[in-house]
């Protein structure tokens, strides 16, 4: 049987199939549908230092081959997460990777220090790239800002760190390199692309926030290109995100250089999808004539 285990810096996972933050709630919502033991890990919804009510509705709209969302990081804050969600998440038979976002670099550090003291977490993903909040992508559009945030968190938090980066930049490689230089164990690529949906008859945007983040199959070729670029130029593991719904999608990201993947938009229409992909992975590796996930990572021939 091929080995499904993957290692992302100091983070070890039993398989490379993760569910993306913001698409799986806090896992409790999926308890009746998903066998969590089959997942490589769960990344619950982003939490912030203080509660946020999110953006004005409508917050989501279906688009051709994808969806736009402008949720705006609606959550009850990190203290609520630690008190009410983390106890349940600790009981799940898979890796739990918390996800945080701050309005300033100092907020990331404060939250990371607090959550780093908690048991039951396998890692911490830094959401440096949410496009639906004021200033939300600023941390991942400038290498020096990325470096400062990751380095600050690295000093106070013992957990393996993943920097989640935005695709809404001219060149993502220097930003990923800055995250690596600052101590990130891995980078996750990519967050959503900024887009807009318009109701032309009423001359109005569909989303209450005007713009939103585009995800789903429409962004897969773009995400694959960014994963490939970073994987061949930056010396830390990459987690691929963007339109992954089938086992072929998973394998394409692995071949492009991703060491693991996150399933996002597909969770909304098929909550069991990630679990099924994990089940199909062994057969795909056998078809690729490899004995482990690691053997196929980054094998794209160009």
PDB file of C-alpha atoms in Angstrom:
ATOM      1  CA  UNK A   1       0.000   0.000   0.000  1.00  0.00           C
ATOM      2  CA  UNK A   2       1.404   3.435  -0.888  1.00  0.00           C
ATOM      3  CA  UNK A   3       2.297   5.671   2.049  1.00  0.00           C
ATOM      4  CA  UNK A   4      -0.072   8.639   2.348  1.00  0.00           C
ATOM      5  CA  UNK A   5       1.846  10.416   5.128  1.00  0.00           C
ATOM      6  CA  UNK A   6       3.307  13.849   4.396  1.00  0.00           C
ATOM      7  CA  UNK A   7       5.667  16.138   6.287  1.00  0.00           C
ATOM      8  CA  UNK A   8       5.399  19.916   6.031  1.00  0.00           C
ATOM      9  CA  UNK A   9       8.373  21.204   7.945  1.00  0.00           C
ATOM     10  CA  UNK A  10       7.596  20.225  11.530  1.00  0.00           C
ATOM     11  CA  UNK A  11       3.971  19.418  10.700  1.00  0.00           C
ATOM     12  CA  UNK A  12       3.229  15.755  10.078  1.00  0.00           C
ATOM     13  CA  UNK A  13      -0.055  14.639   8.532  1.00  0.00           C
ATOM     14  CA  UNK A  14      -1.416  11.153   7.911  1.00  0.00           C
ATOM     15  CA  UNK A  15      -2.475  12.177   4.406  1.00  0.00           C
ATOM     16  CA  UNK A  16      -2.327  15.366   2.311  1.00  0.00           C
ATOM     17  CA  UNK A  17      -6.071  16.093   2.204  1.00  0.00           C
ATOM     18  CA  UNK A  18      -7.056  19.090   4.349  1.00  0.00           C
ATOM     19  CA  UNK A  19     -10.236  21.144   4.441  1.00  0.00           C
ATOM     20  CA  UNK A  20      -9.786  24.875   3.968  1.00  0.00           C
ATOM     21  CA  UNK A  21     -10.590  27.488   6.544  1.00  0.00           C
ATOM     22  CA  UNK A  22     -13.953  29.176   6.088  1.00  0.00           C
ATOM     23  CA  UNK A  23     -15.488  26.259   4.189  1.00  0.00           C
ATOM     24  CA  UNK A  24     -15.944  23.702   6.961  1.00  0.00           C
ATOM     25  CA  UNK A  25     -17.169  25.771   9.891  1.00  0.00           C
ATOM     26  CA  UNK A  26     -15.641  24.600  13.159  1.00  0.00           C
ATOM     27  CA  UNK A  27     -16.060  20.922  12.106  1.00  0.00           C
ATOM     28  CA  UNK A  28     -18.988  20.316  14.469  1.00  0.00           C
ATOM     29  CA  UNK A  29     -21.290  21.317  11.624  1.00  0.00           C
ATOM     30  CA  UNK A  30     -20.012  18.376   9.560  1.00  0.00           C
ATOM     31  CA  UNK A  31     -20.047  15.734  12.305  1.00  0.00           C
ATOM     32  CA  UNK A  32     -23.039  13.836  10.911  1.00  0.00           C
ATOM     33  CA  UNK A  33     -21.589  13.665   7.416  1.00  0.00           C
ATOM     34  CA  UNK A  34     -17.833  13.236   7.627  1.00  0.00           C
ATOM     35  CA  UNK A  35     -15.526  10.596   9.096  1.00  0.00           C
ATOM     36  CA  UNK A  36     -12.860  12.986  10.366  1.00  0.00           C
ATOM     37  CA  UNK A  37     -10.353  10.164  10.806  1.00  0.00           C
ATOM     38  CA  UNK A  38     -10.026   9.936   7.017  1.00  0.00           C
ATOM     39  CA  UNK A  39      -8.900  13.552   6.647  1.00  0.00           C
ATOM     40  CA  UNK A  40      -5.307  14.689   6.862  1.00  0.00           C
ATOM     41  CA  UNK A  41      -6.457  17.681   8.844  1.00  0.00           C
ATOM     42  CA  UNK A  42      -9.114  20.284   9.520  1.00  0.00           C
ATOM     43  CA  UNK A  43      -8.530  24.030   9.368  1.00  0.00           C
ATOM     44  CA  UNK A  44     -11.477  25.689  11.115  1.00  0.00           C
ATOM     45  CA  UNK A  45     -12.887  29.098  10.335  1.00  0.00           C
ATOM     46  CA  UNK A  46     -10.603  32.109  10.748  1.00  0.00           C
ATOM     47  CA  UNK A  47     -10.727  33.790  14.145  1.00  0.00           C
ATOM     48  CA  UNK A  48      -9.772  37.351  15.005  1.00  0.00           C
ATOM     49  CA  UNK A  49      -8.717  39.032  18.222  1.00  0.00           C
ATOM     50  CA  UNK A  50     -12.170  40.458  18.885  1.00  0.00           C
ATOM     51  CA  UNK A  51     -15.602  39.439  17.542  1.00  0.00           C
ATOM     52  CA  UNK A  52     -16.539  40.542  14.016  1.00  0.00           C
ATOM     53  CA  UNK A  53     -20.022  40.696  12.544  1.00  0.00           C
ATOM     54  CA  UNK A  54     -18.742  40.404   8.987  1.00  0.00           C
ATOM     55  CA  UNK A  55     -19.869  42.260   5.895  1.00  0.00           C
ATOM     56  CA  UNK A  56     -23.279  43.449   4.836  1.00  0.00           C
ATOM     57  CA  UNK A  57     -25.292  40.773   2.959  1.00  0.00           C
ATOM     58  CA  UNK A  58     -25.561  39.428   0.345  1.00  0.00           C
ATOM     59  CA  UNK A  59     -22.267  37.718   1.156  1.00  0.00           C
ATOM     60  CA  UNK A  60     -22.051  34.997  -1.482  1.00  0.00           C
ATOM     61  CA  UNK A  61     -22.998  34.645  -5.119  1.00  0.00           C
ATOM     62  CA  UNK A  62     -22.538  31.780  -7.552  1.00  0.00           C
ATOM     63  CA  UNK A  63     -20.513  32.618 -10.651  1.00  0.00           C
ATOM     64  CA  UNK A  64     -19.634  30.594 -13.753  1.00  0.00           C
ATOM     65  CA  UNK A  65     -17.370  27.769 -12.547  1.00  0.00           C
ATOM     66  CA  UNK A  66     -17.067  29.202  -9.056  1.00  0.00           C
ATOM     67  CA  UNK A  67     -18.368  31.513  -6.376  1.00  0.00           C
ATOM     68  CA  UNK A  68     -17.678  34.932  -4.925  1.00  0.00           C
ATOM     69  CA  UNK A  69     -17.755  35.358  -1.173  1.00  0.00           C
ATOM     70  CA  UNK A  70     -17.471  38.428   1.006  1.00  0.00           C
ATOM     71  CA  UNK A  71     -18.157  36.989   4.448  1.00  0.00           C
ATOM     72  CA  UNK A  72     -15.754  39.407   6.098  1.00  0.00           C
ATOM     73  CA  UNK A  73     -14.371  37.051   8.776  1.00  0.00           C
ATOM     74  CA  UNK A  74     -17.592  36.839  10.770  1.00  0.00           C
ATOM     75  CA  UNK A  75     -16.586  35.190  14.072  1.00  0.00           C
ATOM     76  CA  UNK A  76     -16.861  35.498  17.853  1.00  0.00           C
ATOM     77  CA  UNK A  77     -13.186  36.158  18.566  1.00  0.00           C
ATOM     78  CA  UNK A  78     -10.247  34.108  19.757  1.00  0.00           C
ATOM     79  CA  UNK A  79     -11.339  33.818  23.386  1.00  0.00           C
ATOM     80  CA  UNK A  80     -14.647  32.291  22.284  1.00  0.00           C
ATOM     81  CA  UNK A  81     -12.799  29.946  19.930  1.00  0.00           C
ATOM     82  CA  UNK A  82     -10.545  28.705  22.722  1.00  0.00           C
ATOM     83  CA  UNK A  83     -13.388  28.320  25.213  1.00  0.00           C
ATOM     84  CA  UNK A  84     -16.140  26.907  22.980  1.00  0.00           C
ATOM     85  CA  UNK A  85     -14.709  25.432  19.761  1.00  0.00           C
ATOM     86  CA  UNK A  86     -11.267  24.157  20.665  1.00  0.00           C
ATOM     87  CA  UNK A  87     -12.488  21.645  23.298  1.00  0.00           C
ATOM     88  CA  UNK A  88     -14.563  19.915  20.606  1.00  0.00           C
ATOM     89  CA  UNK A  89     -11.846  20.143  17.968  1.00  0.00           C
ATOM     90  CA  UNK A  90      -9.383  18.472  20.348  1.00  0.00           C
ATOM     91  CA  UNK A  91     -11.553  15.352  20.343  1.00  0.00           C
ATOM     92  CA  UNK A  92     -11.357  14.820  16.573  1.00  0.00           C
ATOM     93  CA  UNK A  93      -9.160  12.009  15.206  1.00  0.00           C
ATOM     94  CA  UNK A  94      -7.230  14.235  12.821  1.00  0.00           C
ATOM     95  CA  UNK A  95      -4.812  17.154  12.866  1.00  0.00           C
ATOM     96  CA  UNK A  96      -6.340  20.506  13.813  1.00  0.00           C
ATOM     97  CA  UNK A  97      -4.673  23.603  12.400  1.00  0.00           C
ATOM     98  CA  UNK A  98      -6.043  26.869  13.795  1.00  0.00           C
ATOM     99  CA  UNK A  99      -6.359  29.908  11.542  1.00  0.00           C
ATOM    100  CA  UNK A 100      -6.023  33.522  12.713  1.00  0.00           C
ATOM    101  CA  UNK A 101      -6.204  36.972  11.128  1.00  0.00           C
ATOM    102  CA  UNK A 102      -5.264  40.355  12.548  1.00  0.00           C
ATOM    103  CA  UNK A 103      -5.855  43.985  11.671  1.00  0.00           C
ATOM    104  CA  UNK A 104      -2.228  44.748  12.540  1.00  0.00           C
ATOM    105  CA  UNK A 105       0.981  42.758  12.895  1.00  0.00           C
ATOM    106  CA  UNK A 106       0.818  43.032  16.675  1.00  0.00           C
ATOM    107  CA  UNK A 107      -2.599  41.350  16.718  1.00  0.00           C
ATOM    108  CA  UNK A 108      -1.188  38.284  14.984  1.00  0.00           C
ATOM    109  CA  UNK A 109       1.530  38.069  17.622  1.00  0.00           C
ATOM    110  CA  UNK A 110      -0.859  38.444  20.558  1.00  0.00           C
ATOM    111  CA  UNK A 111      -3.245  35.819  19.204  1.00  0.00           C
ATOM    112  CA  UNK A 112      -0.470  33.406  18.246  1.00  0.00           C
ATOM    113  CA  UNK A 113       1.067  33.607  21.710  1.00  0.00           C
ATOM    114  CA  UNK A 114      -2.316  32.918  23.293  1.00  0.00           C
ATOM    115  CA  UNK A 115      -3.276  30.037  21.034  1.00  0.00           C
ATOM    116  CA  UNK A 116       0.232  28.586  21.134  1.00  0.00           C
ATOM    117  CA  UNK A 117      -0.275  27.817  24.823  1.00  0.00           C
ATOM    118  CA  UNK A 118      -3.281  25.616  24.075  1.00  0.00           C
ATOM    119  CA  UNK A 119      -3.070  21.847  23.759  1.00  0.00           C
ATOM    120  CA  UNK A 120      -4.559  19.888  20.897  1.00  0.00           C
ATOM    121  CA  UNK A 121      -3.361  21.905  17.913  1.00  0.00           C
ATOM    122  CA  UNK A 122      -1.056  20.522  15.247  1.00  0.00           C
ATOM    123  CA  UNK A 123      -0.275  23.876  13.662  1.00  0.00           C
ATOM    124  CA  UNK A 124      -1.307  27.467  13.037  1.00  0.00           C
ATOM    125  CA  UNK A 125      -2.217  29.022   9.687  1.00  0.00           C
ATOM    126  CA  UNK A 126      -1.790  32.784   9.413  1.00  0.00           C
ATOM    127  CA  UNK A 127      -4.466  34.311   7.200  1.00  0.00           C
ATOM    128  CA  UNK A 128      -2.347  37.078   5.700  1.00  0.00           C
ATOM    129  CA  UNK A 129      -4.567  37.436   2.671  1.00  0.00           C
ATOM    130  CA  UNK A 130      -8.310  37.780   3.224  1.00  0.00           C
ATOM    131  CA  UNK A 131      -9.615  40.042   0.426  1.00  0.00           C
ATOM    132  CA  UNK A 132     -12.920  40.839   2.148  1.00  0.00           C
ATOM    133  CA  UNK A 133     -11.792  43.022   5.056  1.00  0.00           C
ATOM    134  CA  UNK A 134     -10.198  46.441   5.089  1.00  0.00           C
ATOM    135  CA  UNK A 135      -6.448  45.976   4.783  1.00  0.00           C
ATOM    136  CA  UNK A 136      -6.877  42.220   4.753  1.00  0.00           C
ATOM    137  CA  UNK A 137      -4.397  41.510   1.971  1.00  0.00           C
ATOM    138  CA  UNK A 138      -1.801  44.087   2.973  1.00  0.00           C
ATOM    139  CA  UNK A 139       0.191  41.576   5.006  1.00  0.00           C
ATOM    140  CA  UNK A 140       0.817  39.378   1.971  1.00  0.00           C
ATOM    141  CA  UNK A 141       1.389  41.969  -0.748  1.00  0.00           C
ATOM    142  CA  UNK A 142       4.716  43.237   0.611  1.00  0.00           C
ATOM    143  CA  UNK A 143       7.552  40.808   1.382  1.00  0.00           C
ATOM    144  CA  UNK A 144       8.833  42.904   4.274  1.00  0.00           C
ATOM    145  CA  UNK A 145       5.422  43.063   5.928  1.00  0.00           C
ATOM    146  CA  UNK A 146       4.985  39.316   5.462  1.00  0.00           C
ATOM    147  CA  UNK A 147       8.414  38.736   6.964  1.00  0.00           C
ATOM    148  CA  UNK A 148       7.640  40.952   9.964  1.00  0.00           C
ATOM    149  CA  UNK A 149       4.341  39.244  10.768  1.00  0.00           C
ATOM    150  CA  UNK A 150       5.681  35.702  10.417  1.00  0.00           C
ATOM    151  CA  UNK A 151       8.858  36.488  12.361  1.00  0.00           C
ATOM    152  CA  UNK A 152       6.856  38.063  15.175  1.00  0.00           C
ATOM    153  CA  UNK A 153       4.612  35.034  15.435  1.00  0.00           C
ATOM    154  CA  UNK A 154       7.569  32.635  15.198  1.00  0.00           C
ATOM    155  CA  UNK A 155       9.143  34.200  18.297  1.00  0.00           C
ATOM    156  CA  UNK A 156       6.119  33.606  20.537  1.00  0.00           C
ATOM    157  CA  UNK A 157       4.409  30.512  19.137  1.00  0.00           C
ATOM    158  CA  UNK A 158       5.891  26.995  19.196  1.00  0.00           C
ATOM    159  CA  UNK A 159       3.413  25.536  16.696  1.00  0.00           C
ATOM    160  CA  UNK A 160       4.313  24.753  13.070  1.00  0.00           C
ATOM    161  CA  UNK A 161       3.363  27.845  11.052  1.00  0.00           C
ATOM    162  CA  UNK A 162       1.668  28.077   7.666  1.00  0.00           C
ATOM    163  CA  UNK A 163       1.471  31.438   5.879  1.00  0.00           C
ATOM    164  CA  UNK A 164      -1.628  31.713   3.681  1.00  0.00           C
ATOM    165  CA  UNK A 165      -0.818  34.037   0.783  1.00  0.00           C
ATOM    166  CA  UNK A 166      -2.821  36.085  -1.683  1.00  0.00           C
ATOM    167  CA  UNK A 167      -2.691  35.595  -5.446  1.00  0.00           C
ATOM    168  CA  UNK A 168      -3.510  39.280  -5.949  1.00  0.00           C
ATOM    169  CA  UNK A 169       0.113  40.318  -6.474  1.00  0.00           C
ATOM    170  CA  UNK A 170       2.459  40.706  -9.420  1.00  0.00           C
ATOM    171  CA  UNK A 171       5.033  38.200  -8.158  1.00  0.00           C
ATOM    172  CA  UNK A 172       4.228  35.809  -5.333  1.00  0.00           C
ATOM    173  CA  UNK A 173       7.677  34.207  -5.108  1.00  0.00           C
ATOM    174  CA  UNK A 174       9.424  36.958  -3.081  1.00  0.00           C
ATOM    175  CA  UNK A 175       6.517  36.993  -0.637  1.00  0.00           C
ATOM    176  CA  UNK A 176       6.656  33.233  -0.150  1.00  0.00           C
ATOM    177  CA  UNK A 177      10.425  33.492   0.285  1.00  0.00           C
ATOM    178  CA  UNK A 178       9.950  36.174   2.929  1.00  0.00           C
ATOM    179  CA  UNK A 179       7.595  33.877   4.836  1.00  0.00           C
ATOM    180  CA  UNK A 180      10.152  31.072   4.603  1.00  0.00           C
ATOM    181  CA  UNK A 181      13.008  33.302   5.742  1.00  0.00           C
ATOM    182  CA  UNK A 182      10.947  34.417   8.739  1.00  0.00           C
ATOM    183  CA  UNK A 183      10.374  30.879   9.945  1.00  0.00           C
ATOM    184  CA  UNK A 184       7.199  29.602   8.276  1.00  0.00           C
ATOM    185  CA  UNK A 185       7.087  25.814   7.990  1.00  0.00           C
ATOM    186  CA  UNK A 186       4.941  26.003   4.846  1.00  0.00           C
ATOM    187  CA  UNK A 187       2.914  28.350   2.691  1.00  0.00           C
ATOM    188  CA  UNK A 188      -0.642  27.755   1.502  1.00  0.00           C
ATOM    189  CA  UNK A 189      -1.453  28.939  -2.012  1.00  0.00           C
ATOM    190  CA  UNK A 190      -3.746  30.506  -2.815  1.00  0.00           C
ATOM    191  CA  UNK A 191      -6.428  32.521  -1.139  1.00  0.00           C
ATOM    192  CA  UNK A 192      -9.175  33.906  -3.361  1.00  0.00           C
ATOM    193  CA  UNK A 193      -8.885  36.265  -6.320  1.00  0.00           C
ATOM    194  CA  UNK A 194     -10.670  39.604  -5.984  1.00  0.00           C
ATOM    195  CA  UNK A 195     -13.716  39.814  -8.244  1.00  0.00           C
ATOM    196  CA  UNK A 196     -17.082  41.486  -8.654  1.00  0.00           C
ATOM    197  CA  UNK A 197     -20.559  40.388  -9.711  1.00  0.00           C
ATOM    198  CA  UNK A 198     -22.963  42.945 -11.188  1.00  0.00           C
ATOM    199  CA  UNK A 199     -26.738  43.099 -11.491  1.00  0.00           C
ATOM    200  CA  UNK A 200     -26.744  45.133 -14.688  1.00  0.00           C
ATOM    201  CA  UNK A 201     -30.513  45.667 -14.745  1.00  0.00           C
ATOM    202  CA  UNK A 202     -30.389  47.518 -11.433  1.00  0.00           C
ATOM    203  CA  UNK A 203     -26.906  48.923 -12.042  1.00  0.00           C
ATOM    204  CA  UNK A 204     -25.740  47.550  -8.695  1.00  0.00           C
ATOM    205  CA  UNK A 205     -23.153  45.098  -7.392  1.00  0.00           C
ATOM    206  CA  UNK A 206     -24.610  41.796  -6.228  1.00  0.00           C
ATOM    207  CA  UNK A 207     -22.509  41.576  -3.065  1.00  0.00           C
ATOM    208  CA  UNK A 208     -23.087  43.938  -0.187  1.00  0.00           C
ATOM    209  CA  UNK A 209     -19.326  44.436   0.034  1.00  0.00           C
ATOM    210  CA  UNK A 210     -19.183  45.216  -3.735  1.00  0.00           C
ATOM    211  CA  UNK A 211     -16.152  42.964  -4.298  1.00  0.00           C
ATOM    212  CA  UNK A 212     -15.517  39.444  -3.053  1.00  0.00           C
ATOM    213  CA  UNK A 213     -13.109  36.555  -3.273  1.00  0.00           C
ATOM    214  CA  UNK A 214     -13.423  34.246  -6.288  1.00  0.00           C
ATOM    215  CA  UNK A 215     -12.920  30.537  -5.608  1.00  0.00           C
ATOM    216  CA  UNK A 216     -13.838  27.243  -7.238  1.00  0.00           C
ATOM    217  CA  UNK A 217     -12.864  25.532 -10.518  1.00  0.00           C
ATOM    218  CA  UNK A 218     -12.445  28.862 -12.323  1.00  0.00           C
ATOM    219  CA  UNK A 219      -9.254  29.609 -10.400  1.00  0.00           C
ATOM    220  CA  UNK A 220      -7.605  26.174 -10.591  1.00  0.00           C
ATOM    221  CA  UNK A 221      -5.265  26.851 -13.543  1.00  0.00           C
ATOM    222  CA  UNK A 222      -4.148  30.102 -11.922  1.00  0.00           C
ATOM    223  CA  UNK A 223      -3.555  28.450  -8.556  1.00  0.00           C
ATOM    224  CA  UNK A 224      -1.640  25.593 -10.173  1.00  0.00           C
ATOM    225  CA  UNK A 225       0.707  28.054 -11.841  1.00  0.00           C
ATOM    226  CA  UNK A 226       1.411  29.865  -8.557  1.00  0.00           C
ATOM    227  CA  UNK A 227       1.995  26.608  -6.688  1.00  0.00           C
ATOM    228  CA  UNK A 228       4.424  25.472  -9.393  1.00  0.00           C
ATOM    229  CA  UNK A 229       6.307  28.790  -9.322  1.00  0.00           C
ATOM    230  CA  UNK A 230       6.716  28.848  -5.563  1.00  0.00           C
ATOM    231  CA  UNK A 231       7.518  25.149  -5.222  1.00  0.00           C
ATOM    232  CA  UNK A 232      10.439  25.368  -7.647  1.00  0.00           C
ATOM    233  CA  UNK A 233      11.844  28.600  -6.180  1.00  0.00           C
ATOM    234  CA  UNK A 234      11.219  28.513  -2.417  1.00  0.00           C
ATOM    235  CA  UNK A 235      12.608  25.863  -0.124  1.00  0.00           C
ATOM    236  CA  UNK A 236       9.625  25.129   2.118  1.00  0.00           C
ATOM    237  CA  UNK A 237       6.576  22.940   1.441  1.00  0.00           C
ATOM    238  CA  UNK A 238       3.549  24.312  -0.379  1.00  0.00           C
ATOM    239  CA  UNK A 239      -0.100  23.518   0.339  1.00  0.00           C
ATOM    240  CA  UNK A 240      -2.185  23.890  -2.811  1.00  0.00           C
ATOM    241  CA  UNK A 241      -5.625  25.512  -2.790  1.00  0.00           C
ATOM    242  CA  UNK A 242      -7.921  26.461  -5.638  1.00  0.00           C
ATOM    243  CA  UNK A 243     -10.781  24.656  -7.328  1.00  0.00           C
ATOM    244  CA  UNK A 244      -9.894  21.179  -6.090  1.00  0.00           C
ATOM    245  CA  UNK A 245     -12.868  18.838  -6.380  1.00  0.00           C
ATOM    246  CA  UNK A 246     -11.682  15.576  -7.975  1.00  0.00           C
ATOM    247  CA  UNK A 247      -8.811  13.167  -7.412  1.00  0.00           C
ATOM    248  CA  UNK A 248      -7.299  14.353 -10.687  1.00  0.00           C
ATOM    249  CA  UNK A 249      -7.273  17.896  -9.288  1.00  0.00           C
ATOM    250  CA  UNK A 250      -5.437  16.634  -6.197  1.00  0.00           C
ATOM    251  CA  UNK A 251      -2.840  14.809  -8.252  1.00  0.00           C
ATOM    252  CA  UNK A 252      -2.266  17.809 -10.520  1.00  0.00           C
ATOM    253  CA  UNK A 253      -1.431  19.981  -7.520  1.00  0.00           C
ATOM    254  CA  UNK A 254       0.908  17.323  -6.104  1.00  0.00           C
ATOM    255  CA  UNK A 255       2.733  16.975  -9.417  1.00  0.00           C
ATOM    256  CA  UNK A 256       2.966  20.780  -9.658  1.00  0.00           C
ATOM    257  CA  UNK A 257       4.809  20.823  -6.332  1.00  0.00           C
ATOM    258  CA  UNK A 258       2.223  20.913  -3.558  1.00  0.00           C
ATOM    259  CA  UNK A 259       2.977  18.601  -0.639  1.00  0.00           C
ATOM    260  CA  UNK A 260      -0.656  18.778   0.519  1.00  0.00           C
ATOM    261  CA  UNK A 261      -3.925  20.342  -0.620  1.00  0.00           C
ATOM    262  CA  UNK A 262      -6.898  22.094   0.906  1.00  0.00           C
ATOM    263  CA  UNK A 263     -10.443  21.472  -0.280  1.00  0.00           C
ATOM    264  CA  UNK A 264     -12.530  24.648  -0.146  1.00  0.00           C
ATOM    265  CA  UNK A 265     -15.506  25.569  -2.316  1.00  0.00           C
ATOM    266  CA  UNK A 266     -16.313  21.905  -3.019  1.00  0.00           C
ATOM    267  CA  UNK A 267     -17.253  21.500   0.656  1.00  0.00           C
ATOM    268  CA  UNK A 268     -20.300  23.681   0.108  1.00  0.00           C
ATOM    269  CA  UNK A 269     -21.931  21.368  -2.406  1.00  0.00           C
ATOM    270  CA  UNK A 270     -20.376  18.081  -1.300  1.00  0.00           C
ATOM    271  CA  UNK A 271     -19.396  18.061   2.396  1.00  0.00           C
ATOM    272  CA  UNK A 272     -18.119  14.501   2.047  1.00  0.00           C
ATOM    273  CA  UNK A 273     -15.908  15.356  -0.900  1.00  0.00           C
ATOM    274  CA  UNK A 274     -12.632  15.715   0.991  1.00  0.00           C
ATOM    275  CA  UNK A 275     -13.193  12.411   2.760  1.00  0.00           C
ATOM    276  CA  UNK A 276     -13.860  10.687  -0.575  1.00  0.00           C
ATOM    277  CA  UNK A 277     -10.727  12.202  -2.104  1.00  0.00           C
ATOM    278  CA  UNK A 278      -8.647  10.812   0.745  1.00  0.00           C
ATOM    279  CA  UNK A 279     -10.139   7.381   0.068  1.00  0.00           C
ATOM    280  CA  UNK A 280      -9.291   7.651  -3.646  1.00  0.00           C
ATOM    281  CA  UNK A 281      -5.703   8.750  -3.090  1.00  0.00           C
ATOM    282  CA  UNK A 282      -4.237   5.252  -2.702  1.00  0.00           C
ATOM    283  CA  UNK A 283      -5.589   4.191  -6.082  1.00  0.00           C
ATOM    284  CA  UNK A 284      -4.283   7.325  -7.766  1.00  0.00           C
ATOM    285  CA  UNK A 285      -0.789   6.815  -6.351  1.00  0.00           C
ATOM    286  CA  UNK A 286      -0.827   3.228  -7.547  1.00  0.00           C
ATOM    287  CA  UNK A 287      -1.870   4.434 -10.984  1.00  0.00           C
ATOM    288  CA  UNK A 288       1.054   6.840 -10.904  1.00  0.00           C
ATOM    289  CA  UNK A 289       3.352   3.913 -10.043  1.00  0.00           C
ATOM    290  CA  UNK A 290       4.699   5.504  -6.849  1.00  0.00           C
ATOM    291  CA  UNK A 291       4.862   4.130  -3.335  1.00  0.00           C
ATOM    292  CA  UNK A 292       4.260   7.377  -1.442  1.00  0.00           C
ATOM    293  CA  UNK A 293       2.788  10.838  -1.804  1.00  0.00           C
ATOM    294  CA  UNK A 294       6.268  12.305  -1.408  1.00  0.00           C
ATOM    295  CA  UNK A 295       7.475  10.504  -4.544  1.00  0.00           C
ATOM    296  CA  UNK A 296       5.056  12.306  -6.829  1.00  0.00           C
ATOM    297  CA  UNK A 297       5.363  15.810  -5.350  1.00  0.00           C
ATOM    298  CA  UNK A 298       7.006  18.239  -7.750  1.00  0.00           C
ATOM    299  CA  UNK A 299       7.502  15.749 -10.589  1.00  0.00           C
ATOM    300  CA  UNK A 300       6.153  18.005 -13.333  1.00  0.00           C
ATOM    301  CA  UNK A 301       8.436  17.677 -16.387  1.00  0.00           C
ATOM    302  CA  UNK A 302       8.865  20.916 -18.298  1.00  0.00           C
TER     303      UNK A 302
END
